[in-house]
mmCIF file of C-alpha atoms in Angstrom:
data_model
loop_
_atom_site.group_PDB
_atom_site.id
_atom_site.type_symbol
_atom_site.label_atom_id
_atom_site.label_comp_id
_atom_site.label_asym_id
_atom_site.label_seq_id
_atom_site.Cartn_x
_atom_site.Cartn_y
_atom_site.Cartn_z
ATOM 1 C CA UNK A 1 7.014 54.620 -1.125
ATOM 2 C CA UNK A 2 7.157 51.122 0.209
ATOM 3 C CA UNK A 3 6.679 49.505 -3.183
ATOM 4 C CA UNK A 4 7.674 46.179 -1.406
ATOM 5 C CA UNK A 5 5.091 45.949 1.358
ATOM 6 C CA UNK A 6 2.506 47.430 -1.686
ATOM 7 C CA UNK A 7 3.457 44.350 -3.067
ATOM 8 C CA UNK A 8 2.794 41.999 -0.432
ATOM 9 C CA UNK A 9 -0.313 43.012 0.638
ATOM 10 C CA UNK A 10 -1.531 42.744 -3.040
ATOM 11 C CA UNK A 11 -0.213 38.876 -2.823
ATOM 12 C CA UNK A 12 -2.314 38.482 0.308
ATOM 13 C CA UNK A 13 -5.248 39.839 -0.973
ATOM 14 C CA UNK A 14 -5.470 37.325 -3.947
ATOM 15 C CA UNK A 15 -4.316 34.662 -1.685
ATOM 16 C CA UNK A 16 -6.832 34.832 0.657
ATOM 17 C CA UNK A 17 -9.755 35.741 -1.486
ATOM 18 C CA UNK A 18 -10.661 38.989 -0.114
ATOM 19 C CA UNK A 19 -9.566 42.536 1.680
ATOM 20 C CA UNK A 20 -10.838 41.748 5.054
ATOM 21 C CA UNK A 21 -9.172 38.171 5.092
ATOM 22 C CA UNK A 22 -6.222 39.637 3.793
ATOM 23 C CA UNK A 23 -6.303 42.380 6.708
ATOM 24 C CA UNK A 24 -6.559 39.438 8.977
ATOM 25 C CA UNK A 25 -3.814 37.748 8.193
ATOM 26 C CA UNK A 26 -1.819 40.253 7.733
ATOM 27 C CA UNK A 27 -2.901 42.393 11.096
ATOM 28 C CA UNK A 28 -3.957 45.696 9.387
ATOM 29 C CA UNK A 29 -7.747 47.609 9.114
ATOM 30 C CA UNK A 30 -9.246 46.691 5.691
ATOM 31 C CA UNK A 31 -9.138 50.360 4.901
ATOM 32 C CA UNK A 32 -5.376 49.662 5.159
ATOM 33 C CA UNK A 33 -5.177 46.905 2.859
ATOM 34 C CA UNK A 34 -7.682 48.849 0.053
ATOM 35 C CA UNK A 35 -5.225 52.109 0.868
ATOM 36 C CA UNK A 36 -2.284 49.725 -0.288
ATOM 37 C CA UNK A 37 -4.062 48.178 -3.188
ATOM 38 C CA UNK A 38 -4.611 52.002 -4.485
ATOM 39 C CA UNK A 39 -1.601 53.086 -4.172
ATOM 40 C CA UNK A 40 0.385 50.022 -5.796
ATOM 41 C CA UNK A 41 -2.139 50.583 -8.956
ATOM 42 C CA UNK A 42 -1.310 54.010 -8.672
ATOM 43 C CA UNK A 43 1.853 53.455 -9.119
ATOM 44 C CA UNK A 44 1.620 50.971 -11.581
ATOM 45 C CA UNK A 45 -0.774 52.991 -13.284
ATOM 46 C CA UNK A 46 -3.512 50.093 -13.922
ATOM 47 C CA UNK A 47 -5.963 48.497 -12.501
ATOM 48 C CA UNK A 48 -4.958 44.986 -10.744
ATOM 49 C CA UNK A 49 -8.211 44.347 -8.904
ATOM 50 C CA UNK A 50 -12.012 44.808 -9.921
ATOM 51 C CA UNK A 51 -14.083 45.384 -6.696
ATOM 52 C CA UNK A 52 -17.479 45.840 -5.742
ATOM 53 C CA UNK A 53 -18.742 45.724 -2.428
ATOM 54 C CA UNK A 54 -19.788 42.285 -2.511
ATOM 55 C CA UNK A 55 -16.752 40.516 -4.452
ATOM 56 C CA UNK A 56 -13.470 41.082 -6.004
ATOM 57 C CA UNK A 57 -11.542 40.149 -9.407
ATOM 58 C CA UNK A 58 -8.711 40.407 -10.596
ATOM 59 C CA UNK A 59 -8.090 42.216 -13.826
ATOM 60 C CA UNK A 60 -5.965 40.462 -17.091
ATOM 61 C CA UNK A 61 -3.202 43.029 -15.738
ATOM 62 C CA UNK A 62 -3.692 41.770 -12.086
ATOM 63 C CA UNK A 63 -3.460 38.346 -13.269
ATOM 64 C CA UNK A 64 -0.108 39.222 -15.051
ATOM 65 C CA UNK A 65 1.585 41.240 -12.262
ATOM 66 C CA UNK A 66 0.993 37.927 -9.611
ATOM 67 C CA UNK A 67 2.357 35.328 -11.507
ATOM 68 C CA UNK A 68 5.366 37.971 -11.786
ATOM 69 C CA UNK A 69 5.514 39.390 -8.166
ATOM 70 C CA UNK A 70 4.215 36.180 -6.126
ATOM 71 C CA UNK A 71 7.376 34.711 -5.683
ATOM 72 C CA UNK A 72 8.908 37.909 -4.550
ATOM 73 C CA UNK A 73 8.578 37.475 -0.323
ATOM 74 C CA UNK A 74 10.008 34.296 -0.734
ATOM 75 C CA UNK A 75 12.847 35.176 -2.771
ATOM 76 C CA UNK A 76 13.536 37.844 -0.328
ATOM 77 C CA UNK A 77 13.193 35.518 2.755
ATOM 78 C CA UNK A 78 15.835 33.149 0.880
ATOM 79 C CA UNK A 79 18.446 36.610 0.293
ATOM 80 C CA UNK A 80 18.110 37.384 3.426
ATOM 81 C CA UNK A 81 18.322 33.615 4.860
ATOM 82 C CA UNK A 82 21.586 33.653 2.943
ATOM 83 C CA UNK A 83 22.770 37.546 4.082
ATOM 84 C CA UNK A 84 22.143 36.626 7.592
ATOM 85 C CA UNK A 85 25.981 36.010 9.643
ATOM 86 C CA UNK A 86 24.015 32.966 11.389
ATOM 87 C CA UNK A 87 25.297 29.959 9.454
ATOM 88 C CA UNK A 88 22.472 27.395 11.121
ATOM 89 C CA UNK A 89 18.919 27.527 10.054
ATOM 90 C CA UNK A 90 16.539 29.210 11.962
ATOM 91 C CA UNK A 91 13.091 30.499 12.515
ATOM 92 C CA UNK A 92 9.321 29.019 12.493
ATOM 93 C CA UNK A 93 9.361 25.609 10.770
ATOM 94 C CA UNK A 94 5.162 24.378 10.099
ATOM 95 C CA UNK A 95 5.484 20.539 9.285
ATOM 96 C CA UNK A 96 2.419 19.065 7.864
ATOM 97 C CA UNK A 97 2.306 15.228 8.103
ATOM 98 C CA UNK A 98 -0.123 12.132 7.965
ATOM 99 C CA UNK A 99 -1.273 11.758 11.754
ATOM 100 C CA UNK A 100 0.330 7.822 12.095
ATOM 101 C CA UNK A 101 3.832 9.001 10.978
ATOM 102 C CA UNK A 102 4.002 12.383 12.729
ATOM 103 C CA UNK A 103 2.827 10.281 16.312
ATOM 104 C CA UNK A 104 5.368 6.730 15.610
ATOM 105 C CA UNK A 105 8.086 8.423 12.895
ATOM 106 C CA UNK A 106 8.525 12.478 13.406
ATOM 107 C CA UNK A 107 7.058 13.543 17.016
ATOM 108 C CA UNK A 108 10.090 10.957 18.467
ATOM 109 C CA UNK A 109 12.522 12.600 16.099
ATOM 110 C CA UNK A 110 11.345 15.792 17.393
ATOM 111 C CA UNK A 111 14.213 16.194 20.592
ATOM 112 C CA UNK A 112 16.868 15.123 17.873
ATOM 113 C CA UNK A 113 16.303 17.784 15.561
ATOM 114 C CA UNK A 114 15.827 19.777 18.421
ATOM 115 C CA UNK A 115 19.228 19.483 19.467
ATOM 116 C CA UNK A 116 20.677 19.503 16.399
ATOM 117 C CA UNK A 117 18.798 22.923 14.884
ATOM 118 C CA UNK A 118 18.430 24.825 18.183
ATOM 119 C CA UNK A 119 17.494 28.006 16.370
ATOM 120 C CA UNK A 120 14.273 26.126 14.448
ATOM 121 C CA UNK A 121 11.152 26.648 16.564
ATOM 122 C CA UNK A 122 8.992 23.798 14.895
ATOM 123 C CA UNK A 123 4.954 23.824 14.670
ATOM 124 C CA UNK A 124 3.755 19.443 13.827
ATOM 125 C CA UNK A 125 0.496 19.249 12.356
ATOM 126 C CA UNK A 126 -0.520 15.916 12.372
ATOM 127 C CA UNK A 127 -3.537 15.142 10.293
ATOM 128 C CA UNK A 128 -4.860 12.849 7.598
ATOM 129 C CA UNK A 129 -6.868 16.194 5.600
ATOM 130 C CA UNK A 130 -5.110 17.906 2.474
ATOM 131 C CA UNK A 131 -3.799 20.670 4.301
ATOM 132 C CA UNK A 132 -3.432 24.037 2.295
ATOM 133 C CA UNK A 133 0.515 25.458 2.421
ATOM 134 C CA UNK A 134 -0.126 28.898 1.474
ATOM 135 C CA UNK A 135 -3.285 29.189 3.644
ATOM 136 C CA UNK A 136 -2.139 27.263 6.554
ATOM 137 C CA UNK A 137 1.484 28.728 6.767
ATOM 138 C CA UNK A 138 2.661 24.834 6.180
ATOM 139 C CA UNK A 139 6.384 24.910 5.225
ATOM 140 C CA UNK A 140 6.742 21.487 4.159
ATOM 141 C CA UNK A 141 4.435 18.187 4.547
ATOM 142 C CA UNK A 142 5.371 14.599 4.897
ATOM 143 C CA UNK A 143 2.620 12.648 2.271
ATOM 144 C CA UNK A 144 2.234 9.543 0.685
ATOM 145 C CA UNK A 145 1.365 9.158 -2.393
ATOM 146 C CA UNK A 146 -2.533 9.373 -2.704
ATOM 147 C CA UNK A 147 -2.217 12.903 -1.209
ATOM 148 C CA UNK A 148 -0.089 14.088 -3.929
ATOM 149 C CA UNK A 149 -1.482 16.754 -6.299
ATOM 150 C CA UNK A 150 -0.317 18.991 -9.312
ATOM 151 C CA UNK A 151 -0.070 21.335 -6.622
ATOM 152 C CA UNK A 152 3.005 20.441 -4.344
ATOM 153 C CA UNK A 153 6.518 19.782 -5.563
ATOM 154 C CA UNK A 154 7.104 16.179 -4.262
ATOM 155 C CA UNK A 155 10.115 14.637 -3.431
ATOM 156 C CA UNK A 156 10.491 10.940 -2.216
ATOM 157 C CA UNK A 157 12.134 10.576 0.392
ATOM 158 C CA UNK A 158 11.569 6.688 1.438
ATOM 159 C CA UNK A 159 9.919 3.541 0.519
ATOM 160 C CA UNK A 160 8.910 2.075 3.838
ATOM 161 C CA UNK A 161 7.275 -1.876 3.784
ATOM 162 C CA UNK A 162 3.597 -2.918 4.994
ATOM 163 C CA UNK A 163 3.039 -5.569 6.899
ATOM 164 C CA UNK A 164 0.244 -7.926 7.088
ATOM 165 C CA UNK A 165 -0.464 -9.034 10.404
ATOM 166 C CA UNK A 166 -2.870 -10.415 13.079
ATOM 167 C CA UNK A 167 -2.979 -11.653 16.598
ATOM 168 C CA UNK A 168 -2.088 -15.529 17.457
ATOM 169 C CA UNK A 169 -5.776 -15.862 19.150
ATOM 170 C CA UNK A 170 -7.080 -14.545 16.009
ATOM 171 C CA UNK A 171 -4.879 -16.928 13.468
ATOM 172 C CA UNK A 172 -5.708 -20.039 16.392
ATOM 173 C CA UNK A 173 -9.335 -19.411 15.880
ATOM 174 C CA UNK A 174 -9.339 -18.657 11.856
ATOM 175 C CA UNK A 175 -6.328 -20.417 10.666
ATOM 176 C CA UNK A 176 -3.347 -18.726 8.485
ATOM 177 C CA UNK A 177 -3.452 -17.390 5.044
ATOM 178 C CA UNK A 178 -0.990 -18.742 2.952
ATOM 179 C CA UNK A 179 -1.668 -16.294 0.188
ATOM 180 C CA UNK A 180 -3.420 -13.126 -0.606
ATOM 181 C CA UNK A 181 -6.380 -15.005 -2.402
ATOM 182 C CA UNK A 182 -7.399 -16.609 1.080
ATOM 183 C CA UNK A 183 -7.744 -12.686 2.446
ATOM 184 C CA UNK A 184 -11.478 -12.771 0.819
ATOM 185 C CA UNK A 185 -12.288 -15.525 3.859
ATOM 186 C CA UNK A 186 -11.037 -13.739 6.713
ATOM 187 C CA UNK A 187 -11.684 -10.656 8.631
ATOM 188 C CA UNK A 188 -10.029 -7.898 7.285
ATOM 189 C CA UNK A 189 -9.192 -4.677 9.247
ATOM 190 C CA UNK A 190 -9.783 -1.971 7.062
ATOM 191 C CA UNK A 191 -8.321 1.951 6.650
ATOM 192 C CA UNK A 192 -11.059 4.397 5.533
ATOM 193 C CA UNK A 193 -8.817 7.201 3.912
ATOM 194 C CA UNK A 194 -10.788 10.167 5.646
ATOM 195 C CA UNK A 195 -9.861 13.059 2.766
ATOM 196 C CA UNK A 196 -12.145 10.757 0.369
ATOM 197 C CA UNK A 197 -14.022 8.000 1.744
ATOM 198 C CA UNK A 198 -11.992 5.531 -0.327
ATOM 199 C CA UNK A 199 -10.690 2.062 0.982
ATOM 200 C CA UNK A 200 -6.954 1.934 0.652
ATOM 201 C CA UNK A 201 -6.396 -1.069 -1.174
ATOM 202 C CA UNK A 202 -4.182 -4.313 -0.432
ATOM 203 C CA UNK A 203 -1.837 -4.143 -2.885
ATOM 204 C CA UNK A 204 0.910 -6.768 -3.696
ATOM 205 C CA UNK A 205 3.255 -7.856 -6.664
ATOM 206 C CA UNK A 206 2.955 -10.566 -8.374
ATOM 207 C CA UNK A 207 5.063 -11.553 -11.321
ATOM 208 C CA UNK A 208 6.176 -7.828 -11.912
ATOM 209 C CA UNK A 209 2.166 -6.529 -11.518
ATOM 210 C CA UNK A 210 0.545 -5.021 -8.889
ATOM 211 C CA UNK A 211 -2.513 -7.182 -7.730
ATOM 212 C CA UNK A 212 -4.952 -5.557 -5.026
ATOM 213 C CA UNK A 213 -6.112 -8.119 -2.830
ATOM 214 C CA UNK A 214 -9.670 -9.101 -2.431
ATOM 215 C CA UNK A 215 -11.124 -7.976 1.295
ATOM 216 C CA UNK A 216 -13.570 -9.308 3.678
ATOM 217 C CA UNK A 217 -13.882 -5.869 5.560
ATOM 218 C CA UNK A 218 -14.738 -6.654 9.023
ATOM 219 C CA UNK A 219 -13.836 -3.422 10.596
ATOM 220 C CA UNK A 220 -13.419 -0.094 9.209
ATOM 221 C CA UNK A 221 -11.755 2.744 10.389
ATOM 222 C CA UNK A 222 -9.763 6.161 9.450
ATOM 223 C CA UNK A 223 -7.679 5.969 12.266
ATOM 224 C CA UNK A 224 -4.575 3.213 11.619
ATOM 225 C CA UNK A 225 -3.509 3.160 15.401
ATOM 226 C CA UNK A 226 -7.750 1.788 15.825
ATOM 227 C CA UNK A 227 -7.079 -0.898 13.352
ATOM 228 C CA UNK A 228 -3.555 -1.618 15.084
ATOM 229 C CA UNK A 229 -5.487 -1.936 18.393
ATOM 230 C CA UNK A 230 -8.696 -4.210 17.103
ATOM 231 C CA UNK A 231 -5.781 -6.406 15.676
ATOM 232 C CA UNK A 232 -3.908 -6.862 18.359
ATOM 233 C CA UNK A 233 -6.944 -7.950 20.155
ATOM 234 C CA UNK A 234 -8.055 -10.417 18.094
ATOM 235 C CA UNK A 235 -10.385 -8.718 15.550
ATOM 236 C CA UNK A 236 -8.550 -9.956 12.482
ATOM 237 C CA UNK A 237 -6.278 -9.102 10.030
ATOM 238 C CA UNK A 238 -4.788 -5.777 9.425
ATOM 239 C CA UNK A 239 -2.098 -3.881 6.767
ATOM 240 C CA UNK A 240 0.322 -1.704 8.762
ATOM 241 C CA UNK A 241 2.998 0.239 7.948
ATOM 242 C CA UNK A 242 6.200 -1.148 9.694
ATOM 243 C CA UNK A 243 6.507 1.612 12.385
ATOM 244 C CA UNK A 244 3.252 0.612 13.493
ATOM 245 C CA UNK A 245 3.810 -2.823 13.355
ATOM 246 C CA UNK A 246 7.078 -3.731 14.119
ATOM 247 C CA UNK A 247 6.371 -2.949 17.964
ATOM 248 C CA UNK A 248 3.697 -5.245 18.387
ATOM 249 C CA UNK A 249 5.431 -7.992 16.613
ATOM 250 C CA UNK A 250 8.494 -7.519 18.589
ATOM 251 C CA UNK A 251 6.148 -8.399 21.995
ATOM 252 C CA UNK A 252 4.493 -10.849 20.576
ATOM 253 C CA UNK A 253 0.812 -9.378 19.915
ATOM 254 C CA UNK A 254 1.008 -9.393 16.590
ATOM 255 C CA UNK A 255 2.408 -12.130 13.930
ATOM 256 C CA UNK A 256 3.314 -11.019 10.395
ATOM 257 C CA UNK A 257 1.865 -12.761 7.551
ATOM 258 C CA UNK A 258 3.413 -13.545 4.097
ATOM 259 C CA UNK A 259 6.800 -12.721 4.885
ATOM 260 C CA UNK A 260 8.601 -15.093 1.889
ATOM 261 C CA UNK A 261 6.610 -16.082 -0.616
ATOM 262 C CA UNK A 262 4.508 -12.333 -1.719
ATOM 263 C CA UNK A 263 5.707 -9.038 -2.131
ATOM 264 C CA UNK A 264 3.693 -6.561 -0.561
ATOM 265 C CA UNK A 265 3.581 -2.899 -2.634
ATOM 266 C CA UNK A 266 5.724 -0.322 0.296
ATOM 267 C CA UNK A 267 4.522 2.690 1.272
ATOM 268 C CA UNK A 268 6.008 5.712 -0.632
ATOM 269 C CA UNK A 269 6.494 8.428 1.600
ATOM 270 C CA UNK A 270 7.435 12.808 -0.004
ATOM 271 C CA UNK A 271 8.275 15.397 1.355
ATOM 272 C CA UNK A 272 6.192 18.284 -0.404
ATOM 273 C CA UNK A 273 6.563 21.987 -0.651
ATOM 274 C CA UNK A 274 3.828 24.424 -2.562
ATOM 275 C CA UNK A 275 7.194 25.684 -4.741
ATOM 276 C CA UNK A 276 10.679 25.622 -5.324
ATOM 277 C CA UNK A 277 11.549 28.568 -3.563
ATOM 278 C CA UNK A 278 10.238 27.581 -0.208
ATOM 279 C CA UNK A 279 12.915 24.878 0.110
ATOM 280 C CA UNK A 280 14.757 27.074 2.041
ATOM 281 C CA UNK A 281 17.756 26.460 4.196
ATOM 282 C CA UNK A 282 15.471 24.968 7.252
ATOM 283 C CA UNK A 283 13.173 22.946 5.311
ATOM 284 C CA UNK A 284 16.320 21.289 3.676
ATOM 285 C CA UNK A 285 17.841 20.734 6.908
ATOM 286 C CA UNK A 286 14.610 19.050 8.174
ATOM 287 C CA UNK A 287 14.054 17.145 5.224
ATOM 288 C CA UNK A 288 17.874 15.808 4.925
ATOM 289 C CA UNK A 289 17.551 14.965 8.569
ATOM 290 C CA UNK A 290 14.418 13.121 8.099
ATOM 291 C CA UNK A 291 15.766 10.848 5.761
ATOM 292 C CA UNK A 292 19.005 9.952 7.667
ATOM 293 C CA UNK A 293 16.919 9.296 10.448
ATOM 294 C CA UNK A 294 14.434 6.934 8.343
ATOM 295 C CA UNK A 295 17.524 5.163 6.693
ATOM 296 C CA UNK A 296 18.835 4.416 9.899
#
């Protein structure tokens, strides 16, 4: 008896809510997967799942036996990762990340890591949602910190600065702030975040606190690269993170504000996996590579 793949299909079952979603994900009939479910309680001689044919749940026994067995494929993946005679890390790499720093920080990375893991086939989603690990097959995602949840297993691995900028036709027309309390009278370029609907605030320090700024919203978007592009042409003021930013200011479309006198709160960017065990050999080589690469 394959009390191993018994096993796994069980997992997938109370992963993904159901037998038939299980048997999708996992390419089998769903007479296959409720086969398998038999047989492991069979074996086990209880009853791990309660089902009816219009829902499923699992018993105080089920419940038990997946907290003890769910970390089992992983752990095997990991053995095996470490049995294998390959000594680079290999295999399907899913990277989660917000959609500004996988298109300006981690898609131009992407040749680099290439070249230096040649056996890591790597799948980039690049989206501002909460993206589920387990459901989506995400190995590890790139977050700030108002996407963090008791969920993930964070790890920081930068603190990268904002900058407060806008166009010389805009600051010609409007004048220049001199502080963050003169932000209330100009046109402020706003990011929606999408996941929530919530403004993400201006935040700076001042005298050890952190002070959010009060806005004039002018424009409003949930797309930073819109607000980049309103700024540059004239719309007002905007907060970018420096890998947007620094571009523009290098040409000479954009002109950064408050650069001596205020402290502007950085962005905090994690790298997050869904547990311990999935922080296998290729998302620690992607991770430790991402950081060299931001340092630099």
């Amino acid at each position: 008896m394959d009390v191993l793949g018994l096993i796994s299909n069980f997992i997938r079952v109370v992963e993904n809510g159901s037998i038939a979603a299980a048997a999708r994900a996992k390419g089998m009939s769903p007479a296959a997967v409720s086969q398998s479910l038999s047989r492991l309680e069979s074996h086990l001689g209880v009853r791990l799942i309660s089902r009816t044919t219009r829902s499923m749940t699992l018993t105080e026994n089920g419940k038990r036996y997946f907290e003890k067995v769910r970390h089992i494929p992983q752990d095997i993946e990991i053995a095996s990762q470490a049995a294998a005679t390959e000594s680079r890390p290999q295999g399907p790499l899913c990277i989660a990340t917000t959609a500004a720093f996988g298109r300006h920080v981690i898609a131009p990375l992407m040749p680099a890591f290439n070249q230096a893991f040649p056996d890591i086939e790597v799948e980039l989603i690049a989206t501002d949602r909460n993206v589920d690990h387990r459901l989506e097959g995400v190995d590890v995602s790139i977050r700030i910190e108002a996407q963090l949840n008791d969920q993930l297993i964070a790890r920081k691995i930068a603190s990268l600065p904002f900058v407060f900028c806008a166009a010389p036709a805009y600051l010609a027309l409007a004048g220049t702030p001199s502080t963050p309390d003169e932000l209330s009278h100009h046109a402020c370029l706003v990011f929606r975040y999408p996941t929530d609907g919530r403004f993400l605030p201006w935040t700076f320090a001042v005298n050890g606190q952190q002070v959010n700024a009060k806005l004039n919203p002018k424009f409003i978007s949930d797309d930073i690269d819109i607000i980049a592009r309103i700024a540059v042409n004239g719309g007002g003021i905007a907060r970018l993170a420096s890998f947007v930013a620094q571009p523009f200011i290098d040409n000479g479309q954009l002109v950064p504000l408050f650069c001596h006198d205020t402290e502007s709160v950085p962005m905090t960017i994690f790298a997050c996996v869904h547990e311990r065990s999935a922080l296998n050999a290729k998302v620690r080589a992607f991770i430790e590579f991402l950081e060299e690469a931001i340092r630099e």
